[in-house]
mmCIF file of C-alpha atoms in Angstrom:
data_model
loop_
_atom_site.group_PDB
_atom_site.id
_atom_site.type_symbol
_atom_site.label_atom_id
_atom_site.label_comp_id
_atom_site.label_asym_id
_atom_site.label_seq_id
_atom_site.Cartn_x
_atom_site.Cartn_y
_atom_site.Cartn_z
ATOM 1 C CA UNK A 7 0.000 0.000 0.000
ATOM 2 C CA UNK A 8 2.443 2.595 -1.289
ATOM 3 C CA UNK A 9 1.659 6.341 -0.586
ATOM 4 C CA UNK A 10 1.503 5.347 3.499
ATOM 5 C CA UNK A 11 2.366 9.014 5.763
ATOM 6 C CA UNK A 12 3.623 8.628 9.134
ATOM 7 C CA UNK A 13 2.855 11.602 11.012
ATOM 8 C CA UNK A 14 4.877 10.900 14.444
ATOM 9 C CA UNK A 15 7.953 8.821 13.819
ATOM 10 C CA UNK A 16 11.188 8.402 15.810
ATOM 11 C CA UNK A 17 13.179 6.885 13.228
ATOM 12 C CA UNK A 18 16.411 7.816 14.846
ATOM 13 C CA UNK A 19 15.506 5.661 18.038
ATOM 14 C CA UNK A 20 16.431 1.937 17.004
ATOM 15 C CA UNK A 21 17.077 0.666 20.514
ATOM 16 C CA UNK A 22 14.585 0.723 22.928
ATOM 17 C CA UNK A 23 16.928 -0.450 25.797
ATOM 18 C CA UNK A 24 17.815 3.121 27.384
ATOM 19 C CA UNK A 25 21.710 2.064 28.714
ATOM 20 C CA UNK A 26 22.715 -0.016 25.559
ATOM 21 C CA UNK A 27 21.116 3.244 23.481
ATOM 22 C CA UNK A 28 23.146 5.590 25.509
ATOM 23 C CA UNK A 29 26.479 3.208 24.469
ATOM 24 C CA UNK A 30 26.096 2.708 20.912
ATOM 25 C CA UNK A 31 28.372 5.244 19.057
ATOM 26 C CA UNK A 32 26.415 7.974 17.037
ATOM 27 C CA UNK A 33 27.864 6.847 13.500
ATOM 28 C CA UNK A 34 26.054 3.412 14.282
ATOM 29 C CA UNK A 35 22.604 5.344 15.409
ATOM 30 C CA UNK A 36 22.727 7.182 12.170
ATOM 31 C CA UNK A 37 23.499 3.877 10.245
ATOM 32 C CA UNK A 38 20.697 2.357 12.013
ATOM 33 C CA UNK A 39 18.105 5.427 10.931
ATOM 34 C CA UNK A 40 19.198 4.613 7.019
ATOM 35 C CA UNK A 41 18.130 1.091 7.997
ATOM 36 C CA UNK A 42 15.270 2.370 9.353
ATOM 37 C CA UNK A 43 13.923 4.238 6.683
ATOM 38 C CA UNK A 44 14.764 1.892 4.156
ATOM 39 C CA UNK A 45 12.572 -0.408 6.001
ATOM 40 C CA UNK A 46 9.500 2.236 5.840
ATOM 41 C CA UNK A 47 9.877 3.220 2.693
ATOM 42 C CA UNK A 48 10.038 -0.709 1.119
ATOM 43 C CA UNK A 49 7.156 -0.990 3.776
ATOM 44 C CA UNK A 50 4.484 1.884 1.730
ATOM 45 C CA UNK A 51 5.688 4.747 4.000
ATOM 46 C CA UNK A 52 6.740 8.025 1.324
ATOM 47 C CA UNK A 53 6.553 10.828 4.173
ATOM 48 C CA UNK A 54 7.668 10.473 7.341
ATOM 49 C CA UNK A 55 7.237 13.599 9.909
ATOM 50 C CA UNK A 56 9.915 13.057 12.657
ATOM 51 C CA UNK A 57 9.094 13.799 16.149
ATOM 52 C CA UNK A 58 12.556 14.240 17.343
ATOM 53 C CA UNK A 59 15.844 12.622 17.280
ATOM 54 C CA UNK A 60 16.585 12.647 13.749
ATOM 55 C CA UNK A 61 19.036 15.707 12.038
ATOM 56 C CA UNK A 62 19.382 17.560 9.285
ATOM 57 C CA UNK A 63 21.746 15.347 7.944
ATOM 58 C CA UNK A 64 19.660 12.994 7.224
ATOM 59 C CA UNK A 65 17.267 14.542 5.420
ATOM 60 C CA UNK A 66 19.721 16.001 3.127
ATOM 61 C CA UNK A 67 21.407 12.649 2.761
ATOM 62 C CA UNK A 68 17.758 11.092 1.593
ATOM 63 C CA UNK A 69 17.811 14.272 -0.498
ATOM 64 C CA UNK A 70 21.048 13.825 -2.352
ATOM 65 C CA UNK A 71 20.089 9.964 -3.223
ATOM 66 C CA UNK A 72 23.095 9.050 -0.398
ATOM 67 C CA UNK A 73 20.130 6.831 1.566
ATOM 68 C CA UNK A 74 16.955 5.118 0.650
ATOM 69 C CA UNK A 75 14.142 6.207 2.259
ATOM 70 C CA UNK A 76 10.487 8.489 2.311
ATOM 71 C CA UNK A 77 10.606 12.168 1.954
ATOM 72 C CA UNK A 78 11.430 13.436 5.464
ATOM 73 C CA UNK A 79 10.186 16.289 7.796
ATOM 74 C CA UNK A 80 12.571 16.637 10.871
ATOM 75 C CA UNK A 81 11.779 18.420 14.120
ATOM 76 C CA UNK A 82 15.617 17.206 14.930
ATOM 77 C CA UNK A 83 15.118 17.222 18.734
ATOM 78 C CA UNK A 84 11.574 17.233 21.104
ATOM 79 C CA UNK A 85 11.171 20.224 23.675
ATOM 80 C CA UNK A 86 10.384 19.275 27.228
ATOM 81 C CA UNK A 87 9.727 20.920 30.611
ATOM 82 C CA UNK A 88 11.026 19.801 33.726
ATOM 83 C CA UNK A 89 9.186 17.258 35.329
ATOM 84 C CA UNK A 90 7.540 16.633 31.664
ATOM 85 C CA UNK A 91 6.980 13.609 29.754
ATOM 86 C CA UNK A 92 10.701 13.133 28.705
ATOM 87 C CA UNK A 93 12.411 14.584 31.394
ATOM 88 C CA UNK A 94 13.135 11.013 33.216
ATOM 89 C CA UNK A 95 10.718 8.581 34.135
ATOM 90 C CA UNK A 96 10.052 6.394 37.389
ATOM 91 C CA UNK A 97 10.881 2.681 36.926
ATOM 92 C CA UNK A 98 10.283 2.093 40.972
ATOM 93 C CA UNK A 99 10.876 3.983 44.327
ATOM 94 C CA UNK A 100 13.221 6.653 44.133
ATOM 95 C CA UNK A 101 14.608 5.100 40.784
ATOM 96 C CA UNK A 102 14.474 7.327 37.524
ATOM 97 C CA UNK A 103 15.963 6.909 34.074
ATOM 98 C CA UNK A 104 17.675 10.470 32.594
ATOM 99 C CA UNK A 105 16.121 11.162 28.908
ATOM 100 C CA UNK A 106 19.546 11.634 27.423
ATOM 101 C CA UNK A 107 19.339 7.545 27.257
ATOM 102 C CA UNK A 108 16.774 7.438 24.889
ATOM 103 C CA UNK A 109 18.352 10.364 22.922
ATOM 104 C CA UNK A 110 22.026 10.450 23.707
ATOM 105 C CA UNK A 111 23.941 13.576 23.002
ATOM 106 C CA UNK A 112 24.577 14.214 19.375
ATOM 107 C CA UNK A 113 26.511 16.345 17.003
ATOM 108 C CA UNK A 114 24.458 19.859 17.046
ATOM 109 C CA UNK A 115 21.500 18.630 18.393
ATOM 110 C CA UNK A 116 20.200 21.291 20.909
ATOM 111 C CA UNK A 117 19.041 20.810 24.493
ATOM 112 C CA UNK A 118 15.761 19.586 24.838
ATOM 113 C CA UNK A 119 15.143 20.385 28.544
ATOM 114 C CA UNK A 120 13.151 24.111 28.327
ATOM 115 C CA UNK A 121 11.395 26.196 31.351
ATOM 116 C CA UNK A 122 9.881 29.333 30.852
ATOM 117 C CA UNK A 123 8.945 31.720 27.951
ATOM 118 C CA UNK A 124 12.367 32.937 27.481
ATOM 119 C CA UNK A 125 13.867 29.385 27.394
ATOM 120 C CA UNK A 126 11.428 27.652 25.281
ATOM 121 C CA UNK A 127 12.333 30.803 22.603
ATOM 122 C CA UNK A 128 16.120 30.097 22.401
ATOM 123 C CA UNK A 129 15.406 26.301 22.324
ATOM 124 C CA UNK A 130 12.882 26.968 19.241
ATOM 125 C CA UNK A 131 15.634 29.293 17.291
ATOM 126 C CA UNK A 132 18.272 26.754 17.914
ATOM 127 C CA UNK A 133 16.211 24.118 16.516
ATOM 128 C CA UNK A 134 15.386 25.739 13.229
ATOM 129 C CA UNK A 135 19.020 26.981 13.584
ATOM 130 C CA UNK A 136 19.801 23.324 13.549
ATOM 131 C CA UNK A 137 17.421 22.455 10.325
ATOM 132 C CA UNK A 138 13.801 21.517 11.499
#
């Protein structure tokens, strides 16, 4: 069923185990994504809207014919408050899991941790700074 659009993706996110995420190199993430969208697009999927962990890069690299894959729209990194739905999580008493597992630091990827007006601003600008 070609012509498929997936509207919330995080095709950046291969690994749902947050320590073994958080120690596979970034070249190997971004090798995984290719994979990833390969997958979707041999799957029906032609546009993908990326909800965050996914650069620049590689839309331009889908772009340029350097990967295989559906026509991309990247938000490159998710905005959260403190406390908020990706700012840790409880896996028991007194036992939480930092976010940066999930979505390790990266190459120009912005912080996604924002409080306040003036905060949630800079983090926009440095987001479309950063190609969403």
């Amino acid at each position: 069923m070609p012509g498929v659009f997936d509207c919330h993706a995080h095709v950046g996110m291969s690994i749902d185990d947050a320590w073994e995420n958080h120690n596979t190199p970034y070249s190997l993430r971004v090798l995984q994504t290719a994979g990833n969208l390969r997958t979707m697009l041999h799957s029906g999927v032609t546009f993908v809207r990326d909800a965050g962990g996914t650069d620049a890069g590689v839309r331009a690299a889908l772009a340029q014919g350097e990967i295989e894959g559906p026509d991309l729209q990247v938000s490159v990194n998710l905005l959260c408050q403190t406390g908020g739905h990706m700012d840790g999580y409880l896996r028991g008493a007194d036992l939480s899991a930092s976010t940066e597992g999930f979505m390790p630091p990266a190459p120009g990827r912005p912080p996604f941790l924002v409080d306040g007006l003036e905060e949630t601003r800079r983090a926009v600008r440095q987001v479309i700074r950063a190609g969403s």
